[in-house]
Amino acid sequence: MDPFVSDTTGPVTTSPKTQGQEEEGLGTDPSFNSLTTESVGASPDAEGGAAATQADDEAESGAPGSPSPPRPPPSISARRDPLRAACFRRLAASCEARRLREAALLRASKPPAEKAEDPDEPIWPPRSRYWRRFVELKTMGSRPANPVPNPDESSLSHIKSQDMLADKVVDQWDDSDTENSSGSASYQVVPYKNVQGENNLPVLSKKRKFIISTYSVQCSTCQKWRVVPSKLKYEQIRENIIQVPFSCKYVHGWKPQVTCHDPTDISEDNGMAWAIDIPCIPQTPLGWERNITLRNEQSTRFADVYYISPTGRKVRSMKDVERYLEDNPDYAARLQLSQFSFRVPKPPNCPRQSDLIEPTEVLPPVHEDPVHNYMPAPHGEANHLTHIPVILALQVPVMLSKKRKLNQ
DNA sequence: GCCACCGGTGGC
DNA sequence: GCCACCGGTGGC
């Protein structure tokens, strides 16, 4: 039996919360029913932001006719941690590579005159369909029939709105409705007029938020990365990955006919930031939400983990959980502290000394047909200037270092 | 005033 | 060295 096909009768996990989550219809449902992104950390200012924004800054300062004055380059040398600085340098390089790739594609598909002179158009991330849709609607000055919520809305809303969001995503990927915005216009960035009839355009904050938009698991056999279509499915895999090492054969639970012979779904040079997750973290209790906040590159730590309770309370530590359960004995009867974990992901290529796995050894090859073929649009693309999409990756816990030692 | 973000600190 | 915990602080 496929332990990761959760719509079967025998899910691997046995906890009540798992069963409850299974009832939400994960499994083979390809409609991406966990679209909630994890809100993650932001740099307090544009200058001190992640190096992922470096390409953005450079592009802005170098763009002809740019209203922004040139900015000084990020002070990589000033960073405290050389390893972390190297990580972010690689990230910046990958972002720049992605920008160049997509810019080239855009040039090939768009007449030069058209890409013109819209000073509002962002340089990085490259102009995507969402931005073009935004410009299109902005030009039309239309009021969508169904203004949709900002994807940055409270993550708590995901439980009740997963199906709705999934429907929207399916609609969003249907280009045939471009002419008819009623009902299925892009839910990402939609300008509309306020009651005074003024254009209420999205506010481009200076804050740069890391948004976990993609969940990926590494095959224990071929070491290729497989994108997991939902956060809940990802958490199921993560909880059991030691007992049941992930393999490509389990991918058919959400994407049929995938084997180790197929190219990797996603590679580390796709322009997104990566965070390597911790195995065997218990699934988030039903009604709760586990969020990861990536800190900026200058911070002494990579990320923070917190839970949002069903009542909306944010807990940041096990002590917080204890206090919450003391204050809410009704929940205490159904919850155990062991269902919570505040272990944080680590940056890619920056393993802790105690870690055996070096991600650089298992880099998958580049896939021409990346994750977006069957993944929902990352919320991070909703606002290009502020959101940096992050891949939360779960690496197989294999003793690669031993293998390497044998080879040496 | 709230809260996201950050860093200090102490335990292991 | 790593990590859990939590208080300070600045932006909104």
XYZ file of C-alpha atoms (C1' of nucleotides) in Angstrom:
432
model
C 0.000 0.000 0.000
C 1.183 3.434 -0.784
C 1.823 5.121 2.515
C 1.563 8.560 1.015
C -1.649 8.073 -0.844
C -3.792 9.404 1.886
C -7.116 8.784 0.277
C -6.629 5.113 0.712
C -7.872 3.390 3.778
C -4.552 3.007 5.428
C -2.680 6.195 6.021
C 0.609 5.721 7.673
C -0.049 8.076 10.455
C -2.318 6.963 13.176
C -2.881 10.072 15.158
C -6.423 11.414 15.353
C -5.387 14.659 13.778
C -4.127 12.797 10.766
C -7.372 11.057 10.333
C -9.165 14.296 10.590
C -6.971 15.843 8.004
C -7.449 12.913 5.748
C -11.110 13.580 5.847
C -10.447 16.835 4.128
C -9.769 14.918 0.981
C -6.108 15.250 0.307
C -4.657 12.279 -1.349
C -5.047 12.119 -5.026
C -7.003 15.280 -5.280
C -4.985 17.346 -7.694
C -6.756 20.531 -6.860
C -4.086 21.608 -4.439
C -6.277 21.886 -1.453
C -3.645 23.282 0.790
C -2.754 26.507 -0.809
C -2.022 28.423 2.263
C 1.419 29.741 2.222
C 3.400 30.164 5.309
C 4.045 33.671 6.146
C 7.640 34.113 6.625
C 9.957 36.718 7.768
C 10.649 39.997 6.311
C 13.495 42.297 6.243
C 12.680 45.447 8.105
C 13.878 47.574 5.284
C 14.589 47.331 1.633
C 18.276 47.771 2.015
C 18.774 45.123 4.603
C 16.606 42.584 2.868
C 17.592 39.221 1.614
C 20.128 38.917 -1.065
C 17.326 37.595 -3.177
C 16.439 41.186 -3.668
C 19.857 42.080 -4.807
C 19.039 41.479 -8.420
C 15.963 43.559 -7.956
C 17.906 46.421 -6.564
C 20.492 46.234 -9.256
C 17.882 46.048 -11.935
C 16.054 48.987 -10.503
C 19.087 51.144 -10.292
C 20.233 50.186 -13.733
C 16.950 50.439 -15.543
C 16.765 53.222 -18.097
C 14.537 55.936 -16.914
C 14.203 54.429 -13.505
C 12.958 56.974 -11.043
C 14.892 55.362 -8.242
C 18.442 56.488 -7.582
C 21.126 53.840 -7.640
C 21.399 51.941 -4.431
C 24.609 50.792 -2.829
C 25.213 47.094 -3.170
C 24.386 44.922 -0.192
C 27.256 44.683 2.173
C 27.930 41.018 1.966
C 31.253 41.428 3.640
C 29.539 42.860 6.649
C 27.500 39.779 7.243
C 28.233 37.974 10.363
C 28.209 34.483 9.081
C 30.356 33.714 6.033
C 28.448 30.518 5.374
C 25.176 32.343 5.434
C 26.592 35.054 3.267
C 27.637 32.421 0.772
C 24.157 30.967 0.854
C 22.595 34.254 0.078
C 25.136 34.974 -2.614
C 24.076 31.762 -4.292
C 20.467 32.728 -3.844
C 21.081 36.114 -5.358
C 22.851 34.489 -8.262
C 20.027 32.072 -8.841
C 17.503 34.867 -8.679
C 19.497 36.827 -11.206
C 19.725 33.782 -13.444
C 16.011 33.328 -13.239
C 15.455 36.981 -13.981
C 17.629 36.796 -17.051
C 15.999 33.592 -18.238
C 12.503 34.920 -17.925
C 13.472 38.284 -19.309
C 14.822 36.516 -22.364
C 11.599 34.591 -22.700
C 9.642 37.769 -22.347
C 11.683 39.505 -24.978
C 11.062 36.625 -27.311
C 7.329 36.723 -26.772
C 6.725 40.436 -26.453
C 7.412 43.253 -28.929
C 9.999 45.664 -27.549
C 7.726 48.628 -27.953
C 5.089 47.082 -25.804
C 7.235 46.426 -22.854
C 7.642 49.857 -22.575
C 7.437 52.480 -20.549
C 5.423 51.536 -17.571
C 7.346 52.933 -14.675
C 5.266 50.905 -12.275
C 6.323 47.641 -13.762
C 8.676 45.755 -11.511
C 12.004 44.499 -12.739
C 12.378 41.594 -10.378
C 10.887 39.092 -10.228
C 10.462 39.224 -13.970
C 7.183 40.222 -15.445
C 4.894 37.294 -15.014
C 1.414 36.574 -16.160
C 0.178 37.943 -12.867
C 1.831 41.241 -13.387
C 0.630 41.404 -16.967
C -2.843 40.620 -15.723
C -2.472 43.351 -13.158
C -1.377 45.858 -15.762
C -4.171 44.755 -18.001
C -6.774 45.291 -15.327
C -5.142 48.488 -14.251
C -5.362 49.759 -17.798
C -8.967 48.718 -18.046
C -9.726 50.351 -14.748
C -12.292 47.716 -14.237
C -13.952 46.683 -11.065
C -13.930 42.916 -10.810
C -17.217 41.369 -10.101
C -15.796 39.354 -7.262
C -12.867 41.021 -5.620
C -10.883 38.346 -4.022
C -9.053 38.377 -0.760
C -5.461 39.286 -0.462
C -3.433 36.117 -0.297
C -1.641 37.578 2.646
C -4.748 37.305 4.725
C -4.523 35.476 7.985
C -3.274 32.007 7.494
C -6.034 30.768 9.738
C -8.462 31.195 6.945
C -6.970 28.380 4.972
C -8.870 25.616 6.625
C -12.265 26.880 5.689
C -11.236 28.303 2.366
C -9.046 25.602 0.935
C -11.642 24.352 -1.477
C -12.490 27.858 -2.558
C -8.853 28.679 -3.132
C -8.321 25.482 -5.030
C -11.178 26.376 -7.308
C -9.709 29.793 -7.833
C -6.365 28.377 -8.707
C -7.866 26.013 -11.199
C -9.690 28.937 -12.707
C -6.624 31.046 -12.645
C -4.701 28.628 -14.738
C -7.445 28.635 -17.291
C -6.474 31.329 -19.722
C -9.748 31.019 -21.515
C -11.464 33.240 -19.020
C -9.282 36.225 -19.575
C -12.048 37.982 -21.355
C -14.527 37.366 -18.633
C -13.317 38.396 -15.261
C -16.501 37.544 -13.475
C -16.032 34.628 -11.222
C -12.518 33.589 -11.997
C -10.289 36.555 -12.353
C -6.868 36.182 -10.891
C -7.141 36.119 -7.156
C -3.604 37.237 -6.732
C -3.512 40.902 -7.596
C -6.706 42.563 -8.632
C -7.073 46.312 -8.677
C -10.511 47.666 -8.059
C -12.112 50.967 -7.385
C -13.080 52.066 -3.967
C -16.306 53.736 -3.112
C -14.990 57.054 -4.299
C -14.250 55.522 -7.647
C -10.522 55.865 -7.208
C -8.222 53.137 -8.266
C -7.326 51.145 -5.244
C -4.133 49.596 -6.463
C -2.068 47.154 -4.496
C 0.324 48.825 -2.171
C 3.869 47.762 -2.822
C 5.359 47.694 0.596
C 9.072 47.995 1.052
C 9.055 44.900 3.183
C 10.301 41.761 1.540
C 8.525 38.718 2.775
C 9.671 35.185 2.263
C 6.613 33.173 1.376
C 6.775 29.399 1.457
C 4.971 28.573 -1.721
C 6.247 25.143 -2.657
C 6.795 21.944 -0.743
C 9.304 19.480 -2.048
C 10.526 16.074 -0.941
C 13.586 14.235 -2.074
C 13.318 10.698 -3.360
C 15.404 8.335 -1.274
C 16.216 6.280 -4.349
C 17.104 8.713 -7.092
C 17.614 11.844 -4.950
C 15.366 13.838 -7.237
C 13.048 16.429 -5.824
C 9.328 15.839 -6.039
C 6.933 18.655 -5.412
C 4.181 17.877 -2.955
C 0.934 19.540 -3.958
C -0.327 20.399 -0.523
C 0.989 21.426 2.829
C -0.989 18.724 4.574
C 0.378 16.040 2.317
C 3.845 17.417 2.908
C 3.362 17.227 6.653
C 2.235 13.624 6.374
C 5.356 12.740 4.477
C 7.559 14.686 6.821
C 6.176 12.976 9.880
C 6.893 9.491 8.567
C 9.891 9.937 6.377
C 12.173 7.997 8.679
C 9.901 4.988 8.932
C 8.803 5.271 5.319
C 11.511 6.886 3.218
C 9.985 8.837 0.416
C 10.227 7.485 -3.078
C 9.116 8.615 -6.492
C 6.657 5.779 -6.611
C 4.570 7.558 -4.005
C 4.188 10.555 -6.271
C 1.449 8.787 -8.174
C -0.746 9.620 -5.221
C -1.105 13.058 -6.733
C 0.624 12.861 -10.095
C 0.269 9.601 -11.994
C 3.010 7.698 -13.699
C 5.998 9.326 -12.105
C 9.075 7.209 -11.634
C 12.673 7.772 -10.769
C 13.384 7.909 -14.475
C 11.449 11.126 -14.812
C 13.290 14.391 -14.471
C 13.267 16.152 -11.175
C 10.330 18.423 -10.521
C 12.368 21.279 -9.259
C 15.960 22.281 -8.923
C 17.777 24.584 -6.630
C 18.641 27.015 -9.372
C 15.077 27.904 -10.197
C 15.315 31.307 -8.620
C 13.426 30.454 -5.474
C 14.851 30.414 -2.022
C 15.196 27.042 -0.345
C 14.767 26.011 3.250
C 15.707 22.490 4.254
C 13.174 21.124 6.664
C 13.523 18.811 9.640
C 12.220 15.237 9.311
C 9.735 13.618 11.629
C 8.004 16.734 12.796
C 4.525 15.730 13.945
C 1.661 16.813 11.821
C 0.091 20.035 12.886
C -2.922 19.341 15.076
C -6.221 19.785 13.361
C -7.384 23.342 13.603
C -3.898 24.635 14.252
C -1.476 26.038 11.777
C 2.275 25.722 11.851
C 4.059 28.615 10.252
C 7.681 29.181 9.480
C 9.162 32.628 9.332
C 12.442 32.990 7.546
C 14.595 35.718 8.936
C 16.690 37.946 6.796
C 20.257 37.128 5.994
C 21.763 39.301 8.643
C 19.978 37.591 11.453
C 21.736 35.233 13.777
C 19.127 32.582 13.084
C 17.610 31.284 9.888
C 13.966 31.018 10.800
C 11.329 30.967 13.484
C 8.477 28.547 13.934
C 5.187 29.375 15.533
C 1.759 27.857 15.754
C -1.563 29.587 15.406
C -4.186 28.071 17.661
C -7.796 27.529 16.619
C -8.618 30.610 18.617
C -6.061 32.655 16.752
C -3.468 32.780 19.476
C 0.130 32.635 18.415
C 2.416 30.355 20.368
C 6.164 30.552 19.906
C 7.530 27.861 22.159
C 6.638 24.730 24.056
C 6.250 26.872 27.124
C 3.731 28.909 25.193
C 1.889 25.729 24.299
C 1.799 24.703 27.934
C 0.405 28.061 28.899
C -2.154 27.870 26.158
C -3.309 24.445 27.250
C -3.528 25.648 30.825
C -5.675 28.527 29.709
C -7.774 26.293 27.467
C -8.389 23.006 29.263
C -10.852 21.970 26.588
C -8.005 21.774 24.114
C -5.670 20.265 26.664
C -7.845 17.176 26.810
C -7.287 16.535 23.128
C -3.740 17.725 22.657
C -0.320 16.610 23.723
C 2.853 18.591 23.763
C 4.431 15.960 21.562
C 2.185 17.111 18.741
C 4.143 20.343 18.570
C 7.618 20.980 17.329
C 9.410 24.258 17.078
C 12.390 22.962 15.219
C 13.266 25.300 12.429
C 14.436 24.533 8.903
C 17.984 25.240 7.982
C 19.388 27.121 5.044
C 20.444 25.057 2.045
C 24.084 24.210 1.736
C 24.660 25.364 5.253
C 24.322 22.156 7.240
C 24.775 22.131 10.948
C 27.943 20.485 12.057
C 25.981 17.584 13.392
C 24.217 17.012 10.086
C 25.319 14.249 7.813
C 23.728 15.459 4.651
C 25.319 17.975 2.420
C 22.728 19.220 -0.024
C 25.283 20.092 -2.633
C 25.900 16.413 -3.144
C 22.376 15.644 -4.168
C 21.572 18.535 -6.423
C 19.121 17.318 -8.993
C 19.509 18.143 -12.647
C 17.664 21.031 -14.125
C 14.213 20.189 -15.380
C 12.887 22.069 -18.351
C 9.360 21.656 -17.175
C 9.379 22.937 -13.656
C 6.973 22.629 -10.857
C 4.562 25.203 -12.169
C 3.163 22.693 -14.569
C 1.121 21.235 -11.801
C 1.582 23.432 -8.829
C -0.641 26.324 -7.907
C 0.814 29.721 -8.387
C 2.834 30.627 -5.352
C 1.270 33.375 -3.376
C 4.661 34.909 -3.378
C 4.034 36.104 -6.865
C 1.098 38.151 -5.769
C 3.326 41.086 -5.093
C 6.607 40.857 -6.852
C 8.357 43.549 -4.959
C 7.609 42.167 -1.561
C 7.308 38.414 -1.808
C 10.157 36.026 -2.332
C 8.892 32.508 -2.967
C 10.539 29.851 -0.880
C 10.663 26.114 -1.365
C 10.347 24.204 1.853
C 12.311 21.085 1.074
C 12.457 17.847 2.995
C 15.645 16.017 2.361
C 15.906 12.308 2.740
C 17.722 11.334 5.901
C 20.331 9.157 4.310
C 23.921 8.793 5.303
C 25.344 10.478 2.285
C 28.433 11.409 4.149
C 29.249 7.731 4.601
C 28.776 7.139 0.919
C 31.020 10.030 0.240
C 33.593 8.638 2.591
C 33.534 5.385 0.678
C 34.131 7.246 -2.517
C 36.971 9.201 -1.111
C -1.662 49.710 20.662
C -0.570 45.643 18.282
C 2.508 42.563 16.498
C 6.150 40.945 13.435
C 10.754 40.675 13.716
C 15.067 40.404 15.971
C 18.633 39.444 19.232
C 20.203 38.296 23.952
C 20.759 34.687 27.088
C 21.011 30.536 29.384
C 20.670 25.509 29.264
C 22.208 21.355 27.175
C 27.731 24.901 18.939
C 22.952 24.469 18.962
C 18.627 25.667 20.381
C 14.643 27.103 23.276
C 12.778 30.905 25.240
C 11.323 35.478 25.612
C 11.680 40.470 25.944
C 12.751 44.687 23.261
C 11.675 47.478 19.480
C 10.183 49.600 15.491
C 6.796 49.613 11.823
C 2.120 49.778 10.794
